[in-house]
mmCIF file of C-alpha atoms and ligand atoms in Angstrom:
data_model
loop_
_atom_site.group_PDB
_atom_site.id
_atom_site.type_symbol
_atom_site.label_atom_id
_atom_site.label_comp_id
_atom_site.label_asym_id
_atom_site.label_seq_id
_atom_site.Cartn_x
_atom_site.Cartn_y
_atom_site.Cartn_z
ATOM 1 C CA MET A 254 110.904 46.262 214.232
ATOM 2 C CA ASN A 255 114.235 44.492 214.104
ATOM 3 C CA LEU A 256 116.829 47.143 214.734
ATOM 4 C CA LYS A 257 120.267 46.055 213.588
ATOM 5 C CA LEU A 258 123.032 47.170 215.905
ATOM 6 C CA SER A 259 126.289 48.320 214.393
ATOM 7 C CA PHE A 260 129.941 48.478 215.396
ATOM 8 C CA HIS A 261 131.716 51.676 216.310
ATOM 9 C CA PRO A 262 134.528 51.945 213.706
ATOM 10 C CA GLU A 263 137.216 52.219 216.425
ATOM 11 C CA PHE A 264 136.137 48.918 217.915
ATOM 12 C CA CYS A 265 135.195 46.870 214.890
ATOM 13 C CA GLN A 266 134.535 43.171 214.780
ATOM 14 C CA ASP A 267 138.095 42.375 213.654
ATOM 15 C CA THR A 268 139.556 44.285 216.603
ATOM 16 C CA LEU A 269 137.210 42.641 219.095
ATOM 17 C CA CYS A 270 137.864 39.110 217.757
ATOM 18 C CA HIS A 271 141.597 39.431 217.213
ATOM 19 C CA SER A 272 143.753 37.089 219.260
ATOM 20 C CA ASP A 273 147.459 36.379 218.842
ATOM 21 C CA THR A 274 146.963 33.115 220.720
ATOM 22 C CA ALA A 275 144.148 32.020 218.392
ATOM 23 C CA LEU A 276 146.304 32.793 215.342
ATOM 24 C CA ARG A 277 149.311 31.007 216.784
ATOM 25 C CA CYS A 278 147.277 27.939 217.736
ATOM 26 C CA GLY A 279 145.163 27.921 214.581
ATOM 27 C CA LEU A 280 141.899 28.410 216.485
ATOM 28 C CA ASP A 281 138.815 29.880 214.813
ATOM 29 C CA ASN A 282 137.914 32.933 216.855
ATOM 30 C CA ASN A 283 135.135 34.415 214.728
ATOM 31 C CA CYS A 284 132.084 35.627 216.609
ATOM 32 C CA PRO A 285 129.006 33.512 215.765
ATOM 33 C CA PRO A 286 126.004 35.433 214.334
ATOM 34 C CA GLU A 287 123.888 34.962 217.469
ATOM 35 C CA LEU A 288 126.473 36.859 219.551
ATOM 36 C CA GLN A 289 126.963 39.747 217.113
ATOM 37 C CA ASP A 290 124.535 42.027 218.938
ATOM 38 C CA ASN A 291 126.451 41.528 222.184
ATOM 39 C CA LEU A 292 129.704 42.410 220.441
ATOM 40 C CA CYS A 293 128.092 45.535 218.965
ATOM 41 C CA ARG A 294 126.971 46.647 222.421
ATOM 42 C CA LEU A 295 130.491 46.039 223.723
ATOM 43 C CA SER A 296 131.826 48.129 220.837
ATOM 44 C CA CYS A 297 129.488 50.960 221.845
ATOM 45 C CA LEU A 298 130.519 50.770 225.492
ATOM 46 C CA LEU A 299 134.219 50.980 224.582
ATOM 47 C CA ALA A 300 133.503 53.972 222.341
ATOM 48 C CA ASP A 301 131.581 55.620 225.217
ATOM 49 C CA ILE A 302 134.509 55.076 227.566
ATOM 50 C CA GLN A 303 136.966 56.475 225.034
ATOM 51 C CA LYS A 304 134.802 59.569 224.596
ATOM 52 C CA SER A 305 134.044 60.017 228.273
ATOM 53 C CA LEU A 306 137.732 59.841 229.258
ATOM 54 C CA ASN A 307 138.773 62.014 226.342
ATOM 55 C CA ILE A 308 141.068 59.318 224.962
ATOM 56 C CA ARG A 309 142.174 59.836 221.366
ATOM 57 C CA ASN A 310 141.127 57.331 218.682
ATOM 58 C CA GLY A 311 143.385 54.297 218.654
ATOM 59 C CA ALA A 312 144.864 54.769 222.140
ATOM 60 C CA LEU A 313 142.503 52.434 224.006
ATOM 61 C CA LYS A 314 143.949 48.983 223.245
ATOM 62 C CA VAL A 315 141.868 45.821 223.328
ATOM 63 C CA ASN A 316 144.085 42.927 224.470
ATOM 64 C CA SER A 317 141.284 40.387 224.400
ATOM 65 C CA GLY A 318 137.642 40.725 223.395
ATOM 66 C CA PHE A 319 135.518 37.863 222.110
ATOM 67 C CA ARG A 320 136.816 34.397 222.930
ATOM 68 C CA ALA A 321 135.490 31.231 221.345
ATOM 69 C CA PRO A 322 135.349 28.460 223.983
ATOM 70 C CA ALA A 323 138.557 26.806 222.703
ATOM 71 C CA LEU A 324 140.500 30.057 222.971
ATOM 72 C CA ASN A 325 139.042 30.811 226.405
ATOM 73 C CA GLU A 326 140.239 27.431 227.636
ATOM 74 C CA LYS A 327 143.664 28.005 226.107
ATOM 75 C CA VAL A 328 144.140 31.359 227.876
ATOM 76 C CA GLY A 329 142.825 29.994 231.185
ATOM 77 C CA GLY A 330 139.650 32.090 231.260
ATOM 78 C CA VAL A 331 136.850 31.166 233.675
ATOM 79 C CA PRO A 332 134.384 28.757 231.980
ATOM 80 C CA ASN A 333 131.375 31.110 232.127
ATOM 81 C CA SER A 334 133.452 34.096 231.011
ATOM 82 C CA GLN A 335 131.585 37.076 229.584
ATOM 83 C CA HIS A 336 134.326 37.084 226.912
ATOM 84 C CA CYS A 337 132.719 33.928 225.435
ATOM 85 C CA LEU A 338 129.412 35.784 225.020
ATOM 86 C CA GLY A 339 131.031 38.769 223.310
ATOM 87 C CA LEU A 340 130.194 40.918 226.341
ATOM 88 C CA ALA A 341 133.682 41.633 227.716
ATOM 89 C CA ALA A 342 137.032 43.095 226.725
ATOM 90 C CA ASP A 343 140.386 43.429 228.467
ATOM 91 C CA VAL A 344 141.821 46.859 227.754
ATOM 92 C CA VAL A 345 144.832 49.031 228.508
ATOM 93 C CA CYS A 346 145.661 52.620 227.659
ATOM 94 C CA PRO A 347 149.281 53.505 228.452
ATOM 95 C CA GLU A 348 148.698 56.996 227.071
ATOM 96 C CA PHE A 349 145.974 57.611 229.666
ATOM 97 C CA GLY A 350 147.779 56.018 232.592
ATOM 98 C CA SER A 351 148.317 52.792 234.488
ATOM 99 C CA PRO A 352 145.620 50.100 234.509
ATOM 100 C CA SER A 353 144.512 51.219 237.989
ATOM 101 C CA GLU A 354 144.274 54.859 236.880
ATOM 102 C CA LEU A 355 142.237 53.787 233.853
ATOM 103 C CA ALA A 356 139.942 51.601 235.995
ATOM 104 C CA LEU A 357 139.388 54.408 238.530
ATOM 105 C CA ALA A 358 138.523 56.873 235.768
ATOM 106 C CA ILE A 359 136.025 54.449 234.194
ATOM 107 C CA ALA A 360 134.502 53.785 237.634
ATOM 108 C CA GLN A 361 133.995 57.538 238.094
ATOM 109 C CA SER A 362 132.552 58.040 234.599
ATOM 110 C CA PRO A 363 128.825 57.770 233.830
ATOM 111 C CA CYS A 364 129.517 54.870 231.404
ATOM 112 C CA GLU A 365 127.044 52.034 231.777
ATOM 113 C CA PHE A 366 129.327 49.068 232.307
ATOM 114 C CA ASP A 367 128.193 45.834 233.905
ATOM 115 C CA GLN A 368 131.492 44.802 235.514
ATOM 116 C CA LEU A 369 134.779 46.628 235.773
ATOM 117 C CA ILE A 370 137.657 44.540 237.107
ATOM 118 C CA LEU A 371 141.245 45.630 237.658
ATOM 119 C CA GLU A 372 143.025 42.361 236.912
ATOM 120 C CA PHE A 373 146.453 41.598 238.375
ATOM 121 C CA GLY A 374 147.337 45.290 238.104
ATOM 122 C CA LYS A 375 147.970 44.675 234.398
ATOM 123 C CA TRP A 376 144.750 45.337 232.489
ATOM 124 C CA VAL A 377 141.134 46.383 232.925
ATOM 125 C CA HIS A 378 138.331 43.911 232.262
ATOM 126 C CA ILE A 379 135.168 45.695 231.215
ATOM 127 C CA SER A 380 131.826 44.197 230.324
ATOM 128 C CA THR A 381 128.449 45.287 229.052
ATOM 129 C CA ALA A 382 125.236 43.861 230.511
ATOM 130 C CA PRO A 383 123.375 41.128 228.600
ATOM 131 C CA SER A 384 120.504 42.439 226.472
ATOM 132 C CA GLY A 385 117.568 43.623 228.581
ATOM 133 C CA GLN A 386 119.508 43.639 231.861
ATOM 134 C CA THR A 387 120.411 46.701 233.886
ATOM 135 C CA PRO A 388 124.185 47.323 233.995
ATOM 136 C CA ARG A 389 125.395 46.553 237.543
ATOM 137 C CA ARG A 390 128.333 48.978 237.513
ATOM 138 C CA GLU A 391 130.133 46.493 239.740
ATOM 139 C CA CYS A 392 133.782 47.365 240.492
ATOM 140 C CA LEU A 393 136.252 44.695 241.587
ATOM 141 C CA SER A 394 139.991 44.129 241.775
ATOM 142 C CA ILE A 395 141.996 40.926 241.744
ATOM 143 C CA PHE A 396 145.725 40.668 242.357
ATOM 144 C CA ASN A 397 146.123 36.933 242.814
ATOM 145 C CA LYS A 398 143.895 33.876 242.731
ATOM 146 C CA GLU A 399 144.523 32.949 246.391
ATOM 147 C CA GLU A 400 143.258 36.308 247.648
ATOM 148 C CA GLY A 401 140.422 36.394 245.082
ATOM 149 C CA TYR A 402 138.182 39.325 244.163
ATOM 150 C CA LEU A 403 138.224 42.498 246.265
ATOM 151 C CA GLU A 404 135.450 45.097 246.368
ATOM 152 C CA GLY A 405 136.150 48.292 244.417
ATOM 153 C CA ILE A 406 139.145 49.452 242.407
ATOM 154 C CA VAL A 407 142.067 48.907 244.758
ATOM 155 C CA ASN A 408 145.201 50.876 244.010
ATOM 156 C CA ARG A 409 148.262 48.941 245.131
HETATM 157 ZN ZN1 ZN B 628 138.580 39.841 230.861
#
């Protein structure tokens, strides 16, 4: 049976593919059909987080979701970024709290994320595991490239 995954309405395909940079630079940032299932699973994960943290609809903001390779290069993303596979989103939720407060709450929730990274104290990178893989629930923080990734959600 070929079960078709679907998007949670709060985190629809348009929301997860939107990019101001792509628009400004005239880059095509549509998710290719073969990555749609990944994007649907990401949509579900974001909806789970919203529900688990009791965040109202519309308050969890996706700054960057899917990135076509050209966009990823433009924004300086790592080459093998999970964003390029439709598996990751960078989110903020000022209504809930600071990025570190949001990251800590997600880390303490039962949500099945693959990686949770507090990035530069400014946003939370969250990813879903590739199909068939067990979510790692790995928590990291990065404040600057020289220092690199730190274990856990570090509140600075
Ligand atoms: Zn990210």
